[in-house]
Amino acid sequence: MNFMYLYLPVALTSINIIIPVGLGLAVGLLSGLFGVGGGFLMTPLLIMFGIPSTVAAATDSNQIVAASTSGTYAHWKVGNVDFKMGVYLLIGGFIGGLFGVQAIKVLNATGNADFVIKMTYVLMLGIVGTYMLIESLNSMKKKKTEAVKTEKESGLTKFLKSLPFQTHFEKSGVTHSTLIPLLFGGFVGILAAIMGVGGGFLMVPVMVYILKMPMHVVVGTSLFQILFNCIEVTFLQAYTNHNVDFILAVLLLLGSTVGAQIGAVFGRKMKGEQLKIILAVIVLVVTVKIIFELTLTPSLLLSQAGGH
Amino acid sequence: MKNFKFLMLLLPCIFIFAGTASAELTIKANHDNIKIDFFYHGSTVSVAGNADSGTDLIIKIASPEGHEILKQKGKVAGLLWMNTGTLNLGHVPGLYSIYSTKKIEDLLSRKEMDKYVIGYPALGRQIEMTPVSNEDEKSKWFNEFVKYKESSNLYTISSGKIMTTAKDGKQAYYILTGWPYQAPPGDYLVTVYAVKDKKVLEKAESKVSVEQVGIIKMLAGMAKNKAALYGIISIMAALAAGFGVGLIFRKGGGAH
């Protein structure tokens, strides 16, 4: 008997407890800092350590419930959660998710689902990462591009302002039509469902660049809506697929809940632009990693069936 | 040291009383009821018995044949590796380990290997595989399948690890093998074959059973049979942990 190892009853494998606790701490830190769930990092890492892919994804959403509760709580304490905006995004995301699931069914029927899913993932990560990096570098340098930018964006802003149901979001200090968070929440929901990820890395840029919310409120609000998304996903995964491993989730959340608190504290000390740059770099690194995985010959050509 | 001496004294006794006395070839798998508990990280199984002197021995540990579905990776557009289909395998054991006194190719004819399904080539000929269009493709995917299984320690073939000692014109054999934690609960068949002149002379069988116990059994059963309750408990625990840590950090002066 070795007390460093615990057996996972649903994953049907044994793991050194340092691995999930450490991974939880690292990914929870990112979660508290940037308002992402971190599924795009955690799920592949768990698979790398021998957890079946379907169990990895389902258990990760269970652990994100804990990390995002911890993170939302930390950000709420300092007034950085826009609950009103969060609820609209959630409603949109929920409806989008329903469409996304249907889209996967159609893709599976056509036979090239994996290709479309992988390409969507790489393109989305690449575009979001590049855009955030360039934009935040530019605004940090305070180049004279501001004039051009405001001109460019005034078209979109005008259009957004012309929509009905305009309402003020106090915490974020912005006024939008309620249709906007519903629509973009839905858009992220569709893509997230297709890619099988939480979509935090898409929701954060939507809030920053389209909804014009301040970065610190974006992080808290994003965690708030991730929390509810992951509650729904965890229940569905446990109920329909029996893929949630309780022991693995507990080990992960031991690290991630603490990580999220540390991340929130660090985040407050950093500028919004700095946060955006680091998030952009992480997203781009993940993009490059996926491109490598797609092009280098894998060591094993067979893997467990189920999931993406 | 004392323990070791005691074991050395005990070992011949185990050999003598192992298996059925009437057969020439006997087998006994010790630690044959493996319990998967909270701290389980694999186990060991020792197989011992008596055989005629002058015979070589092959020990096979395998789970009952079943059906497996795996995702296949292939190149798309000549450039990108991704999942391109599923591979269905029939008559395939989940775990398959072969230990022998010498290399099995030197011990058995192909016919005998096929008859008793000993060695990867024989296993490959027995397995049903779809979709494959020809023998080359089948052999390619079977090799990939073995690689996949070996990566999780479920398939293994090794020679020279069985210890034998001469005793009263017979030989006693003994092997201690690692039992992989990846092997799922179930019954596993342990077979020893006495081999001479490229033929199997005799075989004897024993069993290893693996079962979940305690909290592991409870959680695995609940995840399957009380899925809604299991889901709700998982969510509640996560929410409580998140809030709990939030409160601790506030009290600990984490906020400022």
XYZ file of C-alpha atoms in Angstrom:
564
model
C 0.000 0.000 0.000
C 1.366 3.355 -0.986
C -0.350 6.408 0.428
C 0.891 8.651 -2.390
C -1.435 6.894 -4.814
C -5.209 6.887 -4.896
C -7.426 4.665 -7.017
C -10.017 6.429 -9.188
C -13.262 4.422 -9.254
C -14.669 5.786 -12.537
C -11.412 6.356 -14.458
C -10.392 2.818 -13.334
C -6.799 3.833 -12.842
C -4.470 4.879 -10.051
C -2.774 8.270 -9.795
C -0.084 9.907 -7.678
C -2.026 12.532 -5.668
C 0.636 15.188 -6.309
C -0.283 15.231 -10.021
C -3.979 16.255 -9.791
C -3.412 18.572 -6.809
C -0.532 20.286 -8.649
C -2.458 20.545 -11.918
C -5.448 21.914 -10.009
C -3.317 24.571 -8.354
C -1.764 25.710 -11.660
C -4.991 25.761 -13.661
C -6.948 27.283 -10.752
C -4.396 30.099 -10.653
C -5.066 30.859 -14.335
C -8.772 30.671 -13.647
C -8.636 33.260 -10.875
C -6.332 35.493 -12.935
C -8.085 35.423 -16.310
C -11.635 34.179 -15.752
C -11.228 31.054 -17.844
C -12.171 27.539 -16.746
C -8.907 26.182 -18.079
C -10.433 23.085 -19.678
C -8.293 23.646 -22.767
C -5.244 23.018 -20.546
C -6.553 20.606 -17.931
C -8.287 18.016 -20.140
C -5.251 17.238 -22.358
C -2.966 17.139 -19.292
C -5.230 14.629 -17.534
C -5.295 12.464 -20.674
C -1.494 12.641 -20.733
C -1.456 11.195 -17.188
C -3.557 8.202 -18.198
C -7.114 9.375 -17.521
C -9.564 8.290 -20.269
C -10.521 11.326 -22.377
C -14.246 11.197 -21.596
C -13.613 10.970 -17.831
C -11.015 13.764 -18.058
C -13.446 16.223 -19.672
C -16.403 15.369 -17.406
C -14.379 15.417 -14.179
C -12.731 18.675 -15.178
C -16.136 20.364 -15.411
C -16.902 19.111 -11.893
C -13.652 20.589 -10.576
C -14.293 23.881 -12.406
C -17.525 24.210 -10.367
C -15.312 24.407 -7.261
C -12.598 26.614 -8.789
C -15.090 29.070 -10.282
C -17.104 29.215 -7.034
C -13.880 30.049 -5.212
C -12.866 32.559 -7.911
C -16.304 34.194 -8.235
C -16.428 34.578 -4.455
C -12.986 36.212 -4.392
C -13.892 38.644 -7.202
C -17.367 39.347 -5.781
C -15.817 40.443 -2.482
C -14.125 43.326 -4.268
C -17.167 44.152 -6.404
C -15.897 42.714 -9.673
C -18.848 40.541 -10.724
C -21.553 41.952 -13.013
C -24.381 39.562 -12.151
C -26.849 41.212 -14.543
C -24.521 40.823 -17.521
C -23.602 37.322 -16.350
C -27.223 36.190 -16.348
C -27.840 37.478 -19.900
C -24.681 35.765 -21.159
C -25.743 32.585 -19.414
C -29.170 32.555 -21.037
C -27.574 33.135 -24.430
C -24.945 30.476 -23.773
C -27.549 27.939 -22.715
C -29.590 28.412 -25.902
C -26.397 28.380 -28.000
C -25.335 25.136 -26.350
C -28.567 23.461 -27.438
C -27.870 24.490 -31.053
C -24.238 23.386 -30.742
C -25.239 19.878 -29.665
C -27.499 19.628 -32.721
C -24.636 20.880 -34.904
C -22.429 18.045 -33.621
C -25.111 15.507 -34.534
C -25.183 16.886 -38.085
C -21.358 16.864 -38.250
C -21.176 13.277 -37.003
C -23.642 12.250 -39.681
C -21.451 13.791 -42.390
C -18.464 11.775 -41.126
C -15.828 14.490 -40.841
C -16.773 15.823 -37.412
C -13.279 15.511 -35.976
C -11.765 17.567 -38.790
C -14.283 20.389 -38.403
C -13.991 20.373 -34.588
C -10.172 20.480 -34.611
C -10.057 23.181 -37.281
C -12.635 25.336 -35.468
C -10.603 24.957 -32.280
C -7.257 25.869 -33.845
C -8.720 28.820 -35.772
C -10.615 30.203 -32.786
C -7.628 29.897 -30.439
C -5.290 31.352 -33.052
C -7.506 34.309 -33.951
C -8.412 35.160 -30.352
C -4.807 34.830 -29.125
C -3.312 36.871 -31.956
C -5.942 39.607 -31.743
C -5.636 39.970 -27.976
C -1.851 40.021 -28.123
C -1.629 42.662 -30.858
C -4.384 44.806 -29.374
C -2.983 44.817 -25.840
C 0.594 45.389 -27.018
C -0.614 48.351 -29.058
C -2.627 49.901 -26.276
C 0.301 49.393 -23.893
C 2.627 51.227 -26.199
C -0.094 53.850 -26.593
C 0.606 54.254 -30.249
C -1.421 56.654 -32.295
C -3.604 53.884 -33.606
C -6.341 54.941 -31.215
C -7.850 57.431 -33.619
C -8.060 54.823 -36.393
C -9.493 52.269 -34.002
C -12.272 54.499 -32.728
C -13.191 55.320 -36.309
C -13.306 51.644 -37.231
C -15.273 50.651 -34.210
C -17.714 53.496 -34.354
C -19.602 51.609 -37.082
C -20.087 48.598 -34.860
C -20.784 50.771 -31.824
C -23.392 52.738 -33.780
C -25.070 49.544 -34.842
C -25.048 48.205 -31.283
C -26.504 51.462 -29.976
C -29.295 51.384 -32.582
C -30.645 48.066 -31.289
C -33.761 48.038 -29.075
C -33.942 47.065 -25.343
C -31.011 49.271 -24.306
C -30.147 48.789 -20.653
C -27.407 50.024 -18.331
C -25.042 47.534 -16.717
C -23.978 49.333 -13.580
C -21.056 47.179 -12.458
C -19.443 47.238 -15.894
C -20.373 50.863 -16.527
C -21.683 50.119 -20.031
C -25.033 50.446 -21.817
C -26.086 47.807 -24.316
C -29.147 46.270 -25.847
C -29.994 43.109 -23.900
C -29.881 41.368 -27.278
C -26.089 41.792 -27.428
C -25.071 39.576 -24.476
C -27.802 37.126 -25.447
C -26.544 36.942 -29.032
C -22.825 36.725 -28.262
C -23.425 34.431 -25.301
C -25.300 32.201 -27.737
C -22.472 32.401 -30.295
C -19.903 31.307 -27.687
C -22.319 28.617 -26.502
C -22.578 27.105 -29.998
C -18.797 27.064 -30.535
C -18.076 25.769 -27.027
C -20.513 22.891 -27.471
C -18.996 21.987 -30.849
C -15.443 22.102 -29.500
C -16.399 20.370 -26.249
C -14.881 23.116 -24.112
C -16.288 25.624 -21.614
C -15.530 28.580 -23.862
C -14.045 30.937 -21.269
C -11.241 31.843 -23.667
C -13.904 33.063 -26.154
C -16.209 34.691 -23.606
C -13.423 36.843 -22.114
C -12.553 38.550 -25.455
C -16.275 38.999 -26.261
C -16.734 40.862 -22.972
C -13.565 42.909 -23.388
C -13.814 43.868 -27.056
C -17.505 43.756 -27.922
C -19.200 44.523 -24.623
C -16.368 46.939 -23.657
C -16.335 45.803 -20.047
C -13.321 46.615 -17.827
C -10.914 43.641 -17.623
C -11.260 43.115 -13.872
C -15.060 42.910 -14.070
C -14.708 40.616 -17.099
C -12.726 38.066 -15.062
C -15.242 37.943 -12.202
C -18.285 37.874 -14.495
C -16.776 35.207 -16.716
C -16.153 32.967 -13.674
C -19.749 33.529 -12.559
C -21.192 32.300 -15.848
C -18.628 29.451 -16.109
C -19.809 28.282 -12.663
C -23.386 27.798 -13.848
C -22.356 26.285 -17.175
C -20.202 23.711 -15.421
C -22.916 22.806 -12.907
C -25.149 21.946 -15.866
C -22.402 20.046 -17.721
C -21.337 18.099 -14.602
C -24.881 16.957 -13.958
C -25.480 15.911 -17.573
C -22.130 14.077 -17.724
C -22.798 12.263 -14.442
C -26.394 11.455 -15.323
C -26.135 10.407 -18.953
C -22.508 9.320 -19.459
C -21.424 8.209 -15.927
C -18.068 9.864 -16.581
C -17.495 12.015 -13.485
C -14.809 10.621 -11.168
C -15.541 11.951 -7.699
C -12.135 11.175 -6.196
C -10.255 12.741 -9.098
C -12.500 15.822 -8.885
C -11.792 16.191 -5.153
C -8.024 15.937 -5.729
C -8.182 18.529 -8.514
C -10.332 20.941 -6.556
C -8.030 20.770 -3.524
C -5.527 22.584 -5.737
C -7.811 24.631 -7.952
C -9.896 26.326 -5.240
C -6.720 27.598 -3.571
C -5.191 28.477 -6.958
C -8.248 30.538 -7.895
C -7.942 32.600 -4.698
C -4.229 33.232 -5.277
C -4.976 34.122 -8.914
C -7.640 36.630 -7.877
C -5.221 38.320 -5.440
C -2.453 38.487 -8.062
C -4.910 39.732 -10.683
C -5.842 42.735 -8.578
C -2.200 43.789 -8.510
C -1.858 43.616 -12.286
C -3.080 45.964 -14.998
C -5.832 44.856 -17.365
C -3.434 45.068 -20.321
C -0.869 42.840 -18.620
C -3.541 40.239 -17.917
C -4.676 40.307 -21.556
C -1.126 39.860 -22.845
C -0.416 36.853 -20.610
C -3.753 35.242 -21.502
C -3.060 35.858 -25.200
C 0.365 34.200 -24.905
C -1.107 31.149 -23.113
C -3.823 30.804 -25.761
C -1.197 31.036 -28.536
C 1.055 28.459 -26.844
C -1.895 26.058 -26.674
C -2.623 26.760 -30.349
C 0.955 25.895 -31.313
C 0.811 22.750 -29.179
C -2.342 21.590 -30.969
C -0.772 22.318 -34.364
C 2.224 20.178 -33.367
C -0.068 17.393 -32.255
C -1.861 17.535 -35.580
C 1.287 17.404 -37.676
C 3.701 15.154 -35.749
C 3.222 11.395 -36.019
C 1.551 10.244 -32.794
C 3.179 7.435 -30.784
C -0.102 5.548 -30.592
C -2.567 5.368 -33.472
C -5.337 3.906 -31.344
C -7.126 5.418 -28.369
C -10.146 4.786 -26.214
C -13.436 5.485 -27.975
C -15.864 8.114 -26.670
C -15.697 11.897 -26.506
C -13.870 13.963 -29.089
C 16.446 -11.487 6.992
C 14.475 -13.748 9.329
C 11.443 -13.341 7.127
C 13.451 -14.248 4.068
C 14.717 -17.472 5.659
C 11.188 -18.330 6.699
C 9.977 -17.740 3.154
C 12.739 -19.914 1.739
C 11.646 -22.702 4.057
C 8.015 -22.138 3.174
C 8.476 -21.983 -0.575
C 9.026 -25.723 -1.169
C 5.984 -26.420 1.023
C 3.857 -24.174 -1.188
C 5.102 -26.078 -4.209
C 4.343 -29.452 -2.660
C 0.810 -28.633 -1.574
C -0.050 -26.514 -4.597
C -2.569 -27.670 -7.174
C -3.918 -31.182 -7.536
C -1.587 -34.004 -6.615
C -2.833 -36.451 -9.245
C -1.774 -34.385 -12.286
C 1.854 -34.232 -13.394
C 1.547 -30.524 -13.901
C 0.249 -28.372 -11.081
C -0.421 -24.688 -10.710
C -1.289 -22.298 -7.939
C -1.686 -18.568 -8.214
C -1.045 -16.912 -4.872
C -2.692 -13.640 -3.948
C -5.438 -14.653 -6.358
C -8.118 -12.400 -4.922
C -6.980 -8.854 -5.575
C -8.989 -6.160 -3.822
C -9.131 -2.673 -5.299
C -9.346 -0.297 -2.347
C -8.772 3.419 -1.826
C -4.958 3.204 -2.017
C -4.738 0.489 -4.701
C -1.796 0.915 -7.077
C -1.560 -2.493 -8.669
C -0.437 -5.680 -6.977
C 1.700 -8.760 -7.461
C 0.688 -12.300 -8.295
C 2.952 -15.298 -7.895
C 2.378 -18.455 -9.875
C 3.982 -21.694 -8.747
C 3.674 -25.453 -9.196
C 5.407 -28.648 -10.236
C 6.157 -29.970 -13.704
C 7.950 -32.918 -15.274
C 11.650 -32.348 -15.558
C 12.815 -31.868 -19.105
C 9.763 -29.818 -20.065
C 9.729 -26.122 -20.775
C 6.994 -23.953 -19.322
C 4.745 -21.238 -20.640
C 2.422 -19.297 -18.344
C -0.464 -17.332 -19.826
C -2.554 -14.859 -17.827
C -5.562 -13.551 -19.744
C -9.000 -12.080 -19.215
C -11.967 -13.680 -20.996
C -12.208 -12.707 -24.666
C -14.425 -9.754 -25.346
C -15.123 -6.899 -27.709
C -13.277 -3.584 -27.888
C -13.981 -0.395 -29.828
C -11.089 2.013 -30.354
C -10.609 5.302 -32.178
C -8.211 5.202 -35.114
C -5.894 8.070 -35.972
C -4.953 8.665 -39.564
C -3.594 11.396 -41.831
C -6.144 13.756 -43.309
C -5.203 15.608 -46.504
C -1.760 14.006 -46.230
C -0.785 16.399 -43.469
C -2.900 16.381 -40.331
C -3.254 13.544 -37.838
C -6.735 13.128 -36.497
C -9.335 10.553 -35.616
C -10.474 9.026 -38.864
C -12.657 6.143 -37.744
C -13.302 3.400 -35.229
C -11.781 -0.057 -35.057
C -13.920 -2.942 -33.833
C -12.118 -5.922 -32.332
C -13.745 -9.220 -31.452
C -12.414 -12.262 -29.521
C -9.854 -10.078 -27.832
C -8.659 -10.390 -24.221
C -8.455 -7.174 -22.179
C -5.292 -8.447 -20.469
C -2.822 -10.851 -22.034
C 0.504 -11.803 -20.444
C 2.836 -14.589 -21.531
C 5.855 -15.723 -19.497
C 8.031 -18.593 -20.684
C 11.276 -20.338 -19.809
C 12.606 -19.749 -23.342
C 11.418 -17.699 -26.309
C 8.045 -19.082 -27.358
C 9.053 -19.239 -31.037
C 11.725 -21.771 -29.984
C 9.301 -23.769 -27.843
C 6.208 -24.251 -29.995
C 5.228 -24.869 -33.605
C 2.932 -22.335 -35.260
C 0.109 -24.873 -35.180
C 0.392 -25.324 -31.443
C 0.680 -21.577 -30.842
C -2.529 -21.042 -32.805
C -4.310 -23.892 -31.030
C -3.602 -22.522 -27.566
C -3.461 -18.825 -28.607
C 0.090 -18.326 -27.342
C 2.037 -15.306 -28.598
C 1.036 -12.149 -30.475
C 1.007 -13.720 -33.975
C -1.431 -16.418 -32.806
C -3.561 -13.830 -31.010
C -3.530 -11.677 -34.147
C -4.811 -14.603 -36.232
C -7.619 -15.249 -33.752
C -8.890 -11.663 -33.418
C -11.730 -10.462 -35.602
C -11.213 -6.920 -36.849
C -13.441 -4.509 -38.779
C -13.134 -2.521 -40.911
C -9.960 -3.818 -42.586
C -9.715 -4.472 -46.309
C -6.757 -6.882 -46.416
C -4.268 -8.884 -44.334
C -1.606 -6.151 -44.448
C -4.008 -3.646 -43.000
C -5.130 -6.115 -40.340
C -1.564 -6.793 -39.333
C -0.763 -3.061 -39.211
C -3.702 -2.331 -36.930
C -3.033 -5.412 -34.793
C 0.516 -4.137 -34.181
C -0.932 -0.750 -33.223
C -3.373 -2.516 -30.914
C -0.531 -4.386 -29.154
C 1.390 -1.104 -28.788
C -1.698 0.537 -27.277
C -2.187 -2.343 -24.814
C 1.514 -2.530 -23.906
C 1.525 1.219 -23.166
C -0.920 0.583 -20.319
C 0.851 -2.614 -19.163
C -2.099 -4.817 -20.134
C -0.208 -6.862 -22.731
C 3.237 -8.285 -22.117
C 5.413 -11.112 -23.411
C 8.667 -12.034 -21.721
C 10.911 -15.059 -21.468
C 13.441 -16.219 -18.885
C 11.705 -14.928 -15.784
C 10.314 -18.271 -14.588
C 12.551 -19.776 -11.879
C 12.859 -23.562 -11.845
C 14.499 -25.897 -9.310
C 15.019 -29.639 -9.675
C 13.277 -31.707 -7.006
C 12.803 -35.508 -6.792
C 13.119 -36.014 -10.540
C 10.665 -33.182 -11.158
C 10.973 -29.445 -11.380
C 9.309 -26.828 -9.270
C 8.610 -23.504 -10.954
C 7.891 -20.059 -9.569
C 7.327 -16.595 -10.979
C 6.396 -13.319 -9.326
C 4.641 -10.930 -11.695
C 3.503 -7.360 -11.268
C -0.247 -6.919 -11.584
C -1.092 -3.680 -13.448
C -3.492 -1.248 -11.752
C -4.986 -0.644 -15.191
C -6.507 -4.149 -15.214
C -10.229 -3.705 -14.500
C -12.206 -5.814 -12.005
C -13.054 -9.293 -13.249
C -11.866 -12.893 -13.402
C -8.570 -13.751 -15.054
C -7.468 -17.211 -16.141
C -3.914 -18.360 -15.379
C -2.763 -21.317 -17.493
C 0.545 -23.131 -17.380
C 1.607 -25.233 -20.384
C 4.289 -27.954 -20.133
C 6.045 -28.006 -23.502
C 8.409 -30.445 -25.186
C 9.464 -31.052 -28.802
C 7.466 -28.053 -30.060
C 4.267 -29.464 -28.582
C 2.075 -28.798 -25.554
C 2.148 -31.955 -23.415
C -0.078 -30.844 -20.626
C -1.806 -27.782 -19.213
C -3.177 -26.746 -15.834
C -5.360 -23.778 -14.891
C -5.895 -21.453 -11.988
C -7.753 -18.164 -11.487
C -7.086 -14.630 -10.308
C -10.072 -12.484 -9.429
C -9.979 -8.724 -9.081
C -12.774 -6.908 -7.281
C -13.514 -3.445 -5.997
C -14.146 -3.094 -2.271
C -15.148 -0.427 0.244
C -15.441 3.198 -0.822
C -14.237 2.432 -4.376
C -17.001 -0.142 -4.880
C -19.532 2.241 -3.358
C -18.568 5.193 -5.598
C -18.290 3.115 -8.787
C -21.697 1.550 -8.110
C -23.284 4.889 -7.328
C -21.868 6.545 -10.476
C -23.594 3.843 -12.531
C -26.772 3.049 -10.609
C -27.646 6.292 -8.832
C -26.309 8.686 -11.442
C -28.573 11.648 -10.600
C -27.746 11.529 -6.883
C -24.048 11.020 -7.686
C -24.106 14.080 -9.973
C -25.836 16.233 -7.352
C -23.404 15.140 -4.608
C -20.428 15.883 -6.897
C -21.780 19.382 -7.595
C -22.655 20.112 -3.958
C -19.202 18.983 -2.810
C -17.559 21.238 -5.404
C -19.724 24.236 -4.410
C -19.017 23.654 -0.710
C -15.271 23.343 -1.350
C -15.255 26.542 -3.428
C -17.116 28.534 -0.766
C -15.145 26.931 2.045
C -11.799 27.897 0.563
C -13.177 31.381 -0.186
C -14.105 31.815 3.487
C -10.758 30.485 4.714
C -8.911 32.968 2.511
C -11.014 35.846 3.786
C -10.326 34.873 7.384
C -6.674 34.320 6.590
C -6.410 37.885 5.343
C -6.081 36.977 1.657
C -8.264 39.920 0.637
C -7.036 43.450 0.759
